[in-house]
mmCIF file of C-alpha atoms in Angstrom:
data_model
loop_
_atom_site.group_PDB
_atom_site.id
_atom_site.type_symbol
_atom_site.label_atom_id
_atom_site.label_comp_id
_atom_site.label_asym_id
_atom_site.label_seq_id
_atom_site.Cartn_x
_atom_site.Cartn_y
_atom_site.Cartn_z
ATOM 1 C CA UNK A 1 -72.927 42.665 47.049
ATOM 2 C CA UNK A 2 -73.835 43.827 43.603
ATOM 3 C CA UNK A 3 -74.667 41.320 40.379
ATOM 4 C CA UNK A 4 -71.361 42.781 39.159
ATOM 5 C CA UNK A 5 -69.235 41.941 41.873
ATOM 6 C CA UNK A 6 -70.563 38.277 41.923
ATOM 7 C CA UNK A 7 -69.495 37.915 38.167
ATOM 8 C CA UNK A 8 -66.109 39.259 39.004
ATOM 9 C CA UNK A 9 -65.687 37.477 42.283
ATOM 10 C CA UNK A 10 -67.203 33.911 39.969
ATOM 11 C CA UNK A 11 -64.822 34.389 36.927
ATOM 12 C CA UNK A 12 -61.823 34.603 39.264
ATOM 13 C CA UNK A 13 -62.922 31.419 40.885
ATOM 14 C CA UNK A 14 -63.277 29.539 37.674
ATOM 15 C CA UNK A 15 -59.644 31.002 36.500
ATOM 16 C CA UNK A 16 -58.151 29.248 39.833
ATOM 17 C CA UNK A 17 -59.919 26.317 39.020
ATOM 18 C CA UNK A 18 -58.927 25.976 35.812
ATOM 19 C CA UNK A 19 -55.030 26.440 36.327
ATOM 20 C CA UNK A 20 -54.958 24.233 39.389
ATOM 21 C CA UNK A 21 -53.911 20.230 37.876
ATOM 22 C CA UNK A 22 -57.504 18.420 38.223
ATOM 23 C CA UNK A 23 -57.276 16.047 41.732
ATOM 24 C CA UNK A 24 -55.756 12.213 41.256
ATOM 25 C CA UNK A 25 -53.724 13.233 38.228
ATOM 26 C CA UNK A 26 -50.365 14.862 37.584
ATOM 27 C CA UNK A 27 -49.246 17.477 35.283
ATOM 28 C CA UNK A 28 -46.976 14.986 32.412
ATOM 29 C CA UNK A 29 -44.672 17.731 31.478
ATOM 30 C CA UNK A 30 -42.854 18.147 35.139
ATOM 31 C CA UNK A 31 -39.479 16.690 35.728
ATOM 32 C CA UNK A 32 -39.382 15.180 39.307
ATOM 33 C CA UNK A 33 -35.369 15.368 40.444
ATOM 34 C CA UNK A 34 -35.618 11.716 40.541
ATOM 35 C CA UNK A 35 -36.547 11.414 36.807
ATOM 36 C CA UNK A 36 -33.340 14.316 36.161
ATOM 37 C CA UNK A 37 -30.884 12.210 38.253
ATOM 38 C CA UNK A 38 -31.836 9.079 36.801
ATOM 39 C CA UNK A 39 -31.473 10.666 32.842
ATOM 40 C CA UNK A 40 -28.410 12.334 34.062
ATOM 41 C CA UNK A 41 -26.993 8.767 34.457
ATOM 42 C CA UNK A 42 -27.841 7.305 31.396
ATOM 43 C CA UNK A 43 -26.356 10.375 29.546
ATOM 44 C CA UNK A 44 -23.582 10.239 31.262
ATOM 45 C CA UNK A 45 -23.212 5.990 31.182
ATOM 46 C CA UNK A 46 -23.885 6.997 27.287
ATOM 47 C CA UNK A 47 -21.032 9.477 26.902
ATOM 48 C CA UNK A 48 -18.570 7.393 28.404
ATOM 49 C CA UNK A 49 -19.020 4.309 26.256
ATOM 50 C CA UNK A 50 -18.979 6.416 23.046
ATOM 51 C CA UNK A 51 -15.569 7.793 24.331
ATOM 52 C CA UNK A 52 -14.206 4.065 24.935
ATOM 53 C CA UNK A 53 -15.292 3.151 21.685
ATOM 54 C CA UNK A 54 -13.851 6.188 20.102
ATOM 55 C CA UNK A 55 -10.026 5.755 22.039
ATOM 56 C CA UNK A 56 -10.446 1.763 21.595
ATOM 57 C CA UNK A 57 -10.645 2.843 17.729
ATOM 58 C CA UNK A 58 -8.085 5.340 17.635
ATOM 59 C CA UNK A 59 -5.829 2.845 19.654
ATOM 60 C CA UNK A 60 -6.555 0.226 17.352
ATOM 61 C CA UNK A 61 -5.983 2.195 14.379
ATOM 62 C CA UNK A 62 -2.592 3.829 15.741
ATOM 63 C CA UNK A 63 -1.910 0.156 16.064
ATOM 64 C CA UNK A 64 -2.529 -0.988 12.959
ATOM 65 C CA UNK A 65 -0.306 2.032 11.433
ATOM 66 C CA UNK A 66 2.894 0.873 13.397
ATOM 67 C CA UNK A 67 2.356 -2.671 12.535
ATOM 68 C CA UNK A 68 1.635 -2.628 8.993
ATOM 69 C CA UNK A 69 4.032 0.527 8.112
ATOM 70 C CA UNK A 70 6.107 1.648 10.954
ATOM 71 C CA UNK A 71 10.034 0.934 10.484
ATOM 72 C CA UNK A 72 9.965 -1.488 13.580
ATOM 73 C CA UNK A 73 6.527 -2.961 12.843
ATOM 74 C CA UNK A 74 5.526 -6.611 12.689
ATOM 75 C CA UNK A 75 3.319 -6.529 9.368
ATOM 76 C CA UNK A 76 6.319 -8.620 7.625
ATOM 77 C CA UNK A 77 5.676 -11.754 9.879
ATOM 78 C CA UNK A 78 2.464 -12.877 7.970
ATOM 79 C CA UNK A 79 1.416 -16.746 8.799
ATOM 80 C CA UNK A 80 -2.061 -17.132 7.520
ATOM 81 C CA UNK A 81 -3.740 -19.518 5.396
ATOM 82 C CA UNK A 82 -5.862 -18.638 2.490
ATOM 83 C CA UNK A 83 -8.321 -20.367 -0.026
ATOM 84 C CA UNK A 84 -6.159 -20.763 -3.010
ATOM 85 C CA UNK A 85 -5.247 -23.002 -4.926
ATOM 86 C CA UNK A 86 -2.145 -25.389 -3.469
ATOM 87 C CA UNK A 87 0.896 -25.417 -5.761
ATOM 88 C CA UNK A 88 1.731 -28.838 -6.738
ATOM 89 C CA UNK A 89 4.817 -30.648 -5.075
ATOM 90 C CA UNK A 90 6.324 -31.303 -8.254
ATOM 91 C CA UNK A 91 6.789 -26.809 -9.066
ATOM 92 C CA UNK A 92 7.236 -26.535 -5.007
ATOM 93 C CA UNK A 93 10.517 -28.939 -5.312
ATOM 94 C CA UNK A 94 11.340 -26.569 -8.378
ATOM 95 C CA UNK A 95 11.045 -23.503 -6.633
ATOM 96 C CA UNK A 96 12.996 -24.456 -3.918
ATOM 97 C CA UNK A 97 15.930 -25.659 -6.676
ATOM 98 C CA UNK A 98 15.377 -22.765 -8.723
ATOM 99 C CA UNK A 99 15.662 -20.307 -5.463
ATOM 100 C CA UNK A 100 18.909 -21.932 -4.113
ATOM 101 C CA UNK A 101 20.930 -21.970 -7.562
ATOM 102 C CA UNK A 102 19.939 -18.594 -7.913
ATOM 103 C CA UNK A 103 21.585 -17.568 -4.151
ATOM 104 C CA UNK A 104 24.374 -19.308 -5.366
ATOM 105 C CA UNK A 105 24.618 -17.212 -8.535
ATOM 106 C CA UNK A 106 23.779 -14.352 -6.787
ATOM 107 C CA UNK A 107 26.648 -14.979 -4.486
ATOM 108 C CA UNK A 108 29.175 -15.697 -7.013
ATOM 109 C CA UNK A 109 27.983 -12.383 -9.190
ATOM 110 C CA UNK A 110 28.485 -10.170 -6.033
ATOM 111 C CA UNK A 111 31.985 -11.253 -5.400
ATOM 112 C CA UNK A 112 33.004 -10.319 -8.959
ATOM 113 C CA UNK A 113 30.954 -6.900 -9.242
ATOM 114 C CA UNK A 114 30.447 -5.654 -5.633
ATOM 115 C CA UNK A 115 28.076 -2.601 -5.606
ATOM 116 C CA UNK A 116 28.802 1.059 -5.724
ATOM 117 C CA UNK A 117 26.838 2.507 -2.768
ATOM 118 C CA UNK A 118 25.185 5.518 -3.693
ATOM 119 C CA UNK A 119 22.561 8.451 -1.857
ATOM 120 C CA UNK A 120 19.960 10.826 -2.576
ATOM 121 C CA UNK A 121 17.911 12.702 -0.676
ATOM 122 C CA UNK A 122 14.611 12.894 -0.765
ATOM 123 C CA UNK A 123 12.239 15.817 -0.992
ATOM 124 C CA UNK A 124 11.464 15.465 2.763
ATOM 125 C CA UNK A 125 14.789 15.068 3.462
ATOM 126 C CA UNK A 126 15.213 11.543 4.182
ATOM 127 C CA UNK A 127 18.751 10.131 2.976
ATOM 128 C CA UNK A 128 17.949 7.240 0.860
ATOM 129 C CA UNK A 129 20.828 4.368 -0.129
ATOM 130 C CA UNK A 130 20.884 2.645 -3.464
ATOM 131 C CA UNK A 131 23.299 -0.047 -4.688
ATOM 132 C CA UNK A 132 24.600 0.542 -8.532
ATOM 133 C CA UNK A 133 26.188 -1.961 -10.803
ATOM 134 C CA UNK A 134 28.131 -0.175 -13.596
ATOM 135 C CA UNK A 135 28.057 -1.156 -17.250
ATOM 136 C CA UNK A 136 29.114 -0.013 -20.108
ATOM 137 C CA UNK A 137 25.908 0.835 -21.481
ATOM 138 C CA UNK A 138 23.421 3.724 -21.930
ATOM 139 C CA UNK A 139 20.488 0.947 -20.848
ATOM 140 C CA UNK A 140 19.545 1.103 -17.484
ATOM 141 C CA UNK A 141 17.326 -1.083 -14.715
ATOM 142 C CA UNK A 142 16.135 0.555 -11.835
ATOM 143 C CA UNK A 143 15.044 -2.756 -9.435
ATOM 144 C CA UNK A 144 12.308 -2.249 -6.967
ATOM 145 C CA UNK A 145 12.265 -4.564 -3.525
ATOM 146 C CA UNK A 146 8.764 -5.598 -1.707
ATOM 147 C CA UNK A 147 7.669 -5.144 1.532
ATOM 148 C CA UNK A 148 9.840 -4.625 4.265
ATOM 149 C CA UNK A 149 12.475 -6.003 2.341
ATOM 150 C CA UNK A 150 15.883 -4.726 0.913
ATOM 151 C CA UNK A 151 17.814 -4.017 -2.378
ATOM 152 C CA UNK A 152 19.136 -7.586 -1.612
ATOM 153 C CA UNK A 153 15.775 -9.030 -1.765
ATOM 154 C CA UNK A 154 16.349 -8.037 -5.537
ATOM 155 C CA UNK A 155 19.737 -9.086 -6.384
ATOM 156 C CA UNK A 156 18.170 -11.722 -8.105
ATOM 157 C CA UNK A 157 16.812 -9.440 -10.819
ATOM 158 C CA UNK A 158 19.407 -7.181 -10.588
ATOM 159 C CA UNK A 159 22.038 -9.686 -11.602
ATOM 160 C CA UNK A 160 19.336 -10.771 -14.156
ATOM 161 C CA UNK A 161 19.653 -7.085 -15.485
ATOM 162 C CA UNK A 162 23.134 -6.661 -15.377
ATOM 163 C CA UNK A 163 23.990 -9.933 -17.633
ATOM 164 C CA UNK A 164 22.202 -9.056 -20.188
ATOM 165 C CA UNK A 165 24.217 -5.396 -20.828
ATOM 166 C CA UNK A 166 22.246 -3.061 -18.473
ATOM 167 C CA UNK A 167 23.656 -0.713 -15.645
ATOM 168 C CA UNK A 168 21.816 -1.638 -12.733
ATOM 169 C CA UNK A 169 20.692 0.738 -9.467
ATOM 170 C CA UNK A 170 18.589 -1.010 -7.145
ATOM 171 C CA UNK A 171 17.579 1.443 -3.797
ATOM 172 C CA UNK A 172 16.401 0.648 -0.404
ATOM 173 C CA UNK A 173 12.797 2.394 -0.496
ATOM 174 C CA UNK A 174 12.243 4.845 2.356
ATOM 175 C CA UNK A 175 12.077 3.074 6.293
ATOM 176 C CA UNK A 176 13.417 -0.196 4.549
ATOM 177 C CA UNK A 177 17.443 -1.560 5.094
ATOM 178 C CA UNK A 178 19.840 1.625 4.868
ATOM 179 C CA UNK A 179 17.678 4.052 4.148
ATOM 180 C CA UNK A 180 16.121 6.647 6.843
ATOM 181 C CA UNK A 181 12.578 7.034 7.374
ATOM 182 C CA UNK A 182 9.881 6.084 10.236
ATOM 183 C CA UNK A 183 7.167 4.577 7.869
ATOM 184 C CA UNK A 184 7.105 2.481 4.914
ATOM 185 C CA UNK A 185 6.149 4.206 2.213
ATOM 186 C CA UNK A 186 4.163 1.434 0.420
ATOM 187 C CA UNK A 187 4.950 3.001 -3.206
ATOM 188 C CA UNK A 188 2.930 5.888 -2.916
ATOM 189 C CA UNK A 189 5.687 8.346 -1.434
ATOM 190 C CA UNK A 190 8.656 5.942 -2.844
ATOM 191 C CA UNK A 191 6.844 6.557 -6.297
ATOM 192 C CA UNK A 192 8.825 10.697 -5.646
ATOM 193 C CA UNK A 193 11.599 9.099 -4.325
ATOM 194 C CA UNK A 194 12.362 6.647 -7.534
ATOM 195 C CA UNK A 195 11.794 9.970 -9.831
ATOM 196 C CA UNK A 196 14.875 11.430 -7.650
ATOM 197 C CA UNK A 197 16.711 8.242 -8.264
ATOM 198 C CA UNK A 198 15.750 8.794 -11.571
ATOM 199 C CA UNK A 199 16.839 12.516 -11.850
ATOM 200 C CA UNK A 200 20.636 10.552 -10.107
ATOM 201 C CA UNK A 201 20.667 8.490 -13.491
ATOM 202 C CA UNK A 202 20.476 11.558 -16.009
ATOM 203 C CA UNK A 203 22.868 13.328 -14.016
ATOM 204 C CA UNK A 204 25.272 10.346 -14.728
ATOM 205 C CA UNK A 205 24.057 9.707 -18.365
ATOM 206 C CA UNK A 206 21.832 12.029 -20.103
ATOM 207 C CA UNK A 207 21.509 9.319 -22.919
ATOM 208 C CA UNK A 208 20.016 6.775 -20.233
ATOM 209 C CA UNK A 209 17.053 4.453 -21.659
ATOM 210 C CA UNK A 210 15.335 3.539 -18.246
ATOM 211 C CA UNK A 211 13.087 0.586 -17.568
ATOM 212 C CA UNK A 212 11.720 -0.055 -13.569
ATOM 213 C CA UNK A 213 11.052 -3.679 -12.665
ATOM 214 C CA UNK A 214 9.331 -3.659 -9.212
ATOM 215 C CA UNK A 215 8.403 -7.026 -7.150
ATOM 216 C CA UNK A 216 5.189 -7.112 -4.828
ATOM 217 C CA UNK A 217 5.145 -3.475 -2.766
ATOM 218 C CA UNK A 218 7.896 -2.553 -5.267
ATOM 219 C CA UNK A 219 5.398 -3.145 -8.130
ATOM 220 C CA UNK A 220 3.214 -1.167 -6.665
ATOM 221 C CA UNK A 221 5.841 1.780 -6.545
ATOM 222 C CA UNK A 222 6.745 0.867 -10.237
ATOM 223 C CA UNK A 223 2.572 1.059 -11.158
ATOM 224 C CA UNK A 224 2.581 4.206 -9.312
ATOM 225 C CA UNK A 225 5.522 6.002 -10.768
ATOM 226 C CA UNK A 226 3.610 5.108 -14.265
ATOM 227 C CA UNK A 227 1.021 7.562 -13.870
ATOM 228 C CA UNK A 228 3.610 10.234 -12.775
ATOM 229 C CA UNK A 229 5.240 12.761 -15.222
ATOM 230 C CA UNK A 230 8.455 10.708 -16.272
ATOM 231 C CA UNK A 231 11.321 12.120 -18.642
ATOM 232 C CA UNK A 232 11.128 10.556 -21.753
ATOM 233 C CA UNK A 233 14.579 8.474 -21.047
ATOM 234 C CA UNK A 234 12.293 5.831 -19.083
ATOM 235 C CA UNK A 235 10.826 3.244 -21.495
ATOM 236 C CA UNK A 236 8.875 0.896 -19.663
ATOM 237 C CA UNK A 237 7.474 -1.189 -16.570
ATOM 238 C CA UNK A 238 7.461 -4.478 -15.644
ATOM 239 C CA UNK A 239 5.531 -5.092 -12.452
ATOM 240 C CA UNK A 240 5.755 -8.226 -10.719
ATOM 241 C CA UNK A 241 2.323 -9.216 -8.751
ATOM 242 C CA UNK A 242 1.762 -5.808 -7.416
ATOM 243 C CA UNK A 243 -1.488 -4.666 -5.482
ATOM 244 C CA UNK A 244 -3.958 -2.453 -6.788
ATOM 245 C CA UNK A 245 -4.066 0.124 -3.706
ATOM 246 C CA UNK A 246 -2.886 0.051 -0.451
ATOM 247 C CA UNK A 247 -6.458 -0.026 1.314
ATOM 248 C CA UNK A 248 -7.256 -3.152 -0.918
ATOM 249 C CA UNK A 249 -4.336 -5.272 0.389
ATOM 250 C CA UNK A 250 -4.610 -3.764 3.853
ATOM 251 C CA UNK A 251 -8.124 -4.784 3.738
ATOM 252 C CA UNK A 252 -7.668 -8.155 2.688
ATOM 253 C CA UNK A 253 -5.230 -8.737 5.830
ATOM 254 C CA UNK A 254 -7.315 -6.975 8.198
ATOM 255 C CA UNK A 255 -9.479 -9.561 7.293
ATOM 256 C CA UNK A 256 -6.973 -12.607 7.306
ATOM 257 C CA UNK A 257 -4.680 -12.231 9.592
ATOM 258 C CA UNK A 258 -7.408 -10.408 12.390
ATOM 259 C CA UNK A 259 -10.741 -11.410 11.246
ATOM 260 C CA UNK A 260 -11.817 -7.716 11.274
ATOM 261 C CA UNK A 261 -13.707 -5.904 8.549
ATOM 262 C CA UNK A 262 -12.435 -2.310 7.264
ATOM 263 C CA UNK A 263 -14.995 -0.202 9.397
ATOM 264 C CA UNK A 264 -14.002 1.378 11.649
ATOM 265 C CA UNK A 265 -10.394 0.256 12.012
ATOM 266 C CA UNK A 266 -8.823 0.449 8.808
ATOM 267 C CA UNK A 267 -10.433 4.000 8.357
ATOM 268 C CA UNK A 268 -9.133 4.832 11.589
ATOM 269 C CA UNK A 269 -5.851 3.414 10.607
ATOM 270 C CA UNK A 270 -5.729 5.615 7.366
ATOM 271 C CA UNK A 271 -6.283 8.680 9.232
ATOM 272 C CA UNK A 272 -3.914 7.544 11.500
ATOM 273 C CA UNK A 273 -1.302 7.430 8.433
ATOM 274 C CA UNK A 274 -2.115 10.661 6.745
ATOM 275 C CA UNK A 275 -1.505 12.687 10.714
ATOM 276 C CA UNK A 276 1.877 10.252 11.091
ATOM 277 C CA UNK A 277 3.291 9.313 7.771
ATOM 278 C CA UNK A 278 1.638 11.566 5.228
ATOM 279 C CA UNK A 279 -0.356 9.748 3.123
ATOM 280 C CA UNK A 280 -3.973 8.040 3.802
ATOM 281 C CA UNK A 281 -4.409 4.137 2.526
ATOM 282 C CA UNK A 282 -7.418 5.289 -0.012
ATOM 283 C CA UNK A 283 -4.878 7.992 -1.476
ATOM 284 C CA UNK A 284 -2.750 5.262 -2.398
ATOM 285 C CA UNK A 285 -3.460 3.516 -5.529
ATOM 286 C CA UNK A 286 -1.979 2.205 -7.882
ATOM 287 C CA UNK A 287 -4.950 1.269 -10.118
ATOM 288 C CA UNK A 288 -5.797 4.880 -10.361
ATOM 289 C CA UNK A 289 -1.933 5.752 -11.216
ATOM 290 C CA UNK A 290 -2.010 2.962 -14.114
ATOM 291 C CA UNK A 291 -4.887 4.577 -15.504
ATOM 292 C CA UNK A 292 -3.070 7.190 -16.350
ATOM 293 C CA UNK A 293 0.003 5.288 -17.730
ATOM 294 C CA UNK A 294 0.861 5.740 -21.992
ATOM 295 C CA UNK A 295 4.391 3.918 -21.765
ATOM 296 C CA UNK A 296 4.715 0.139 -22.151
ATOM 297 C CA UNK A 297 3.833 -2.276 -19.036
ATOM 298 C CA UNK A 298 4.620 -5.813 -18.648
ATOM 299 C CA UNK A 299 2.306 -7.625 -15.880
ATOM 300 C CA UNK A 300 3.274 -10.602 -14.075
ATOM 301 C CA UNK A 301 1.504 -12.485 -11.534
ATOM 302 C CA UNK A 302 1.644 -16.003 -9.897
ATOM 303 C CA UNK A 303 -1.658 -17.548 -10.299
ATOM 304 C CA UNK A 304 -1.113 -19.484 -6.239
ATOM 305 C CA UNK A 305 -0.399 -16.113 -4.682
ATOM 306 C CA UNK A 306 -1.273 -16.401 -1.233
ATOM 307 C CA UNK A 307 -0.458 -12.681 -0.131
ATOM 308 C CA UNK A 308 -1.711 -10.436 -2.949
ATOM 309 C CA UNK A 309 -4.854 -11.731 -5.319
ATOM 310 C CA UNK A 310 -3.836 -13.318 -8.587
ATOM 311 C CA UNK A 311 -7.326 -11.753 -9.435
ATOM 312 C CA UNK A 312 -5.294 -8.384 -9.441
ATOM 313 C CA UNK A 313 -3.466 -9.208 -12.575
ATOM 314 C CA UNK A 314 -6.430 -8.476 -14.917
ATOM 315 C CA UNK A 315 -7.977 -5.629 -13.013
ATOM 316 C CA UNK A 316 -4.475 -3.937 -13.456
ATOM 317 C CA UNK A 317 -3.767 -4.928 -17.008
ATOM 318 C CA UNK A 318 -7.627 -3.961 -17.953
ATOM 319 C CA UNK A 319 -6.950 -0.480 -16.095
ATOM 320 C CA UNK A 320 -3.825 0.351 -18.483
ATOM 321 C CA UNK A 321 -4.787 2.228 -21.203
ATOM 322 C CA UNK A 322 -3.418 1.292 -24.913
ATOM 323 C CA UNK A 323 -2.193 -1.902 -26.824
ATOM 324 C CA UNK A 324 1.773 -1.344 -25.531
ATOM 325 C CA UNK A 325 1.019 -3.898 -22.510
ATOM 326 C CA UNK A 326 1.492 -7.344 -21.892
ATOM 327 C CA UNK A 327 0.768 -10.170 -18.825
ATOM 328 C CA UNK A 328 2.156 -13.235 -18.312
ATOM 329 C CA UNK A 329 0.584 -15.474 -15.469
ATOM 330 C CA UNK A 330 3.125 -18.178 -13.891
ATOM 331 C CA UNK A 331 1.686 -21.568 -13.031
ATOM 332 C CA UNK A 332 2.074 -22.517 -9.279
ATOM 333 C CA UNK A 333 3.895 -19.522 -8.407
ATOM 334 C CA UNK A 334 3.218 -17.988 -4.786
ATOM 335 C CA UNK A 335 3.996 -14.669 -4.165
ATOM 336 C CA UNK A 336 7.051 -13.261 -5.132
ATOM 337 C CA UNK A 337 7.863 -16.788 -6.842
ATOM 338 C CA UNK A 338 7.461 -16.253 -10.441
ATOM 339 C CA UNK A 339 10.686 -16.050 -11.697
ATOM 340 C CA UNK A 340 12.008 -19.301 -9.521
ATOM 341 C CA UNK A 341 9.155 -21.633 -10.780
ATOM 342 C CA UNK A 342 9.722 -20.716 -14.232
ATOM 343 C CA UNK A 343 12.792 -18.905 -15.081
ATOM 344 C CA UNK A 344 13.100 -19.246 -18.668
ATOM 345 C CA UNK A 345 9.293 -18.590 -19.742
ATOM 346 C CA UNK A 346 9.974 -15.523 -17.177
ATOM 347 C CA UNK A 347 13.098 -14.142 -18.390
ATOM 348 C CA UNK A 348 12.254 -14.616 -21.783
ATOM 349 C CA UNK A 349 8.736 -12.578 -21.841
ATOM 350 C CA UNK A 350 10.514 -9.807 -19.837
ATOM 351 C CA UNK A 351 13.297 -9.619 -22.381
ATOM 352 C CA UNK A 352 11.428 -9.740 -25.189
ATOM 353 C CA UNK A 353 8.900 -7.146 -24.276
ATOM 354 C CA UNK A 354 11.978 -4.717 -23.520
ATOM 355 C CA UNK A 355 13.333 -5.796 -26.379
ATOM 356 C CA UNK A 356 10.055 -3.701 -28.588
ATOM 357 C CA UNK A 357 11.117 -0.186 -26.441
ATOM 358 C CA UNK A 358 15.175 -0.283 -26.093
ATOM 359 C CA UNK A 359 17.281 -1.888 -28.454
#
């Protein structure tokens, strides 16, 4: 055999060597079908508990949308305890006086004007009831009712109203006592509904001067209604411990009443309520409509409120732009309690802040 063909023959034997794995060790990249089972487990173990967390959260969330805004849901029934301050026993006992003479009056007024009930419907089609008290007067008081509640739940500011000279409509707000609808609209879609009520007013007196007075959710509808485009016929606000947006109070419960934080259920839950009612809980906000409100607003806020912040009160008043604004903050009020702990103090701030913007 030639020198050449040894070279050849010698080169090839070192190429062999040098591809085959060295003995006693193994080649790191190769992927034994034990290995490829055992990953295919853990991906698979993986992707199943990210789907349970994902359809626990979208469960939860669809949850949370029916209890907190569907027609049937349970968010009304609220029993928990917060870190406030405790009213005194002396302005409980007068609050409880104060709330049974005025069911009394309230009684006796409704015998002697029953209500006119009235419709509109709304711009999703949704036929809403009001209640109207007639008056012989171009002054008007549109009265706003809270949460889950009803145009009754306001008859105590409606009589109020109507006493003092005004013509008086008072609606059930969409998914709330006579009115159709699936889902609360927590002031954010009732803030279009009250500008058709409004639209219901001019058609029955062009010369209307038109003040809203909301209470709790129906605060919130009056704050948000501020920042919309209103005909020059409405005058004023007076919100009555309203919330500053509807992911801020749904927050605060999530918290109290479940002892969860917002992530990931309440953004769930908003997502949840933009697919099934329309709006999302971050779109609605009321801070951001008062921002944006030039007519005159009257604040007014318990300072024991156990369901929305008293702390509100000046983050809303702060927010609204101009000098035409006013608050008032009721000693030992709860929520909703203002005007029975201190009628007179109440009654007579409202009045006399109309009193600057309709004569």
């Amino acid at each position: 055999m030639s020198s050449k063909d040894n070279e050849k023959k010698n080169r090839a034997v070192n190429q062999t060597n040098a591809s085959e794995l060295t003995p006693g060790t193994e080649n790191e990249n190769a992927v034994t079908p034990k290995k490829s089972k055992k990953k295919k487990v853990i991906l698979s173990v993986i992707i199943s508990l990210v789907a349970v967390i994902l359809i626990v959260i979208i469960f939860a969330g669809n949850y949370l949308v029916n209890y907190a805004i569907g027609k049937g849901g349970d968010g009304g029934n609220r029993q928990v305890s917060l870190d406030v301050q405790e009213a005194e026993e002396g302005i409980k006992a007068i609050i409880s006086a104060n709330r049974a003479l005025a069911k009394s009056d309230n009684e006796i007024f409704l015998n002697e004007h029953p209500a006119e009930q009235v419709s509109i419907v709304s711009n999703d089609d949704l036929t809403l009831q009001g209640f109207y008290f007639a008056n012989d007067s171009h002054k008007w008081a549109i009265t706003i009712h809270g949460y889950r509640n009803n145009h009754s739940g306001m008859m105590n500011v409606s009589r109020n109203y109507f006493e003092q000279g005004f013509q008086v409509l008072t609606p059930d707000l969409r998914a709330c006592g006579e009115s159709d609808g699936d889902y609360v609209g927590m002031g954010w879609l009732d803030k279009s509904d009250i500008l058709k009520w409004i639209d219901w007013i001019l058609q029955k007196d062009p010369e209307a001067e038109i003040l809203l007075h909301g209470v709790s959710m129906g605060a919130a509808t009056t704050m948000m209604t501020s920042g919309e485009n209103t005909p020059d016929q409405v005058k004023l606000f007076v919100e009555d411990c309203g919330y500053t947006s509807v992911w801020d109070i749904f927050a605060s419960e999530l918290k109290l009443r479940f002892g969860l934080p917002t992530f990931p259920v309440l953004y769930s839950a908003s997502a949840m309520s933009k697919i099934k009612a329309g709006y999302s809980f971050g779109e609605a906000d009321a801070l951001e409509q008062v921002k944006k409100c030039t007519k005159p607003m009257l604040f007014i806020h318990g300072d024991v409120d156990n369901f929305i912040p008293y702390e509100m009160l000046d983050v809303l008043y702060t927010a609204k732009p101009g000098d035409n604004k006013q608050k008032l903050t009721v000693a030992g009020a709860g929520h909703g309690e203002s005007y029975y702990a201190d009628p007179d103090t109440y009654w007579s701030t409202v009045f006399d802040f109309i009193g600057q913007y309709i004569k």
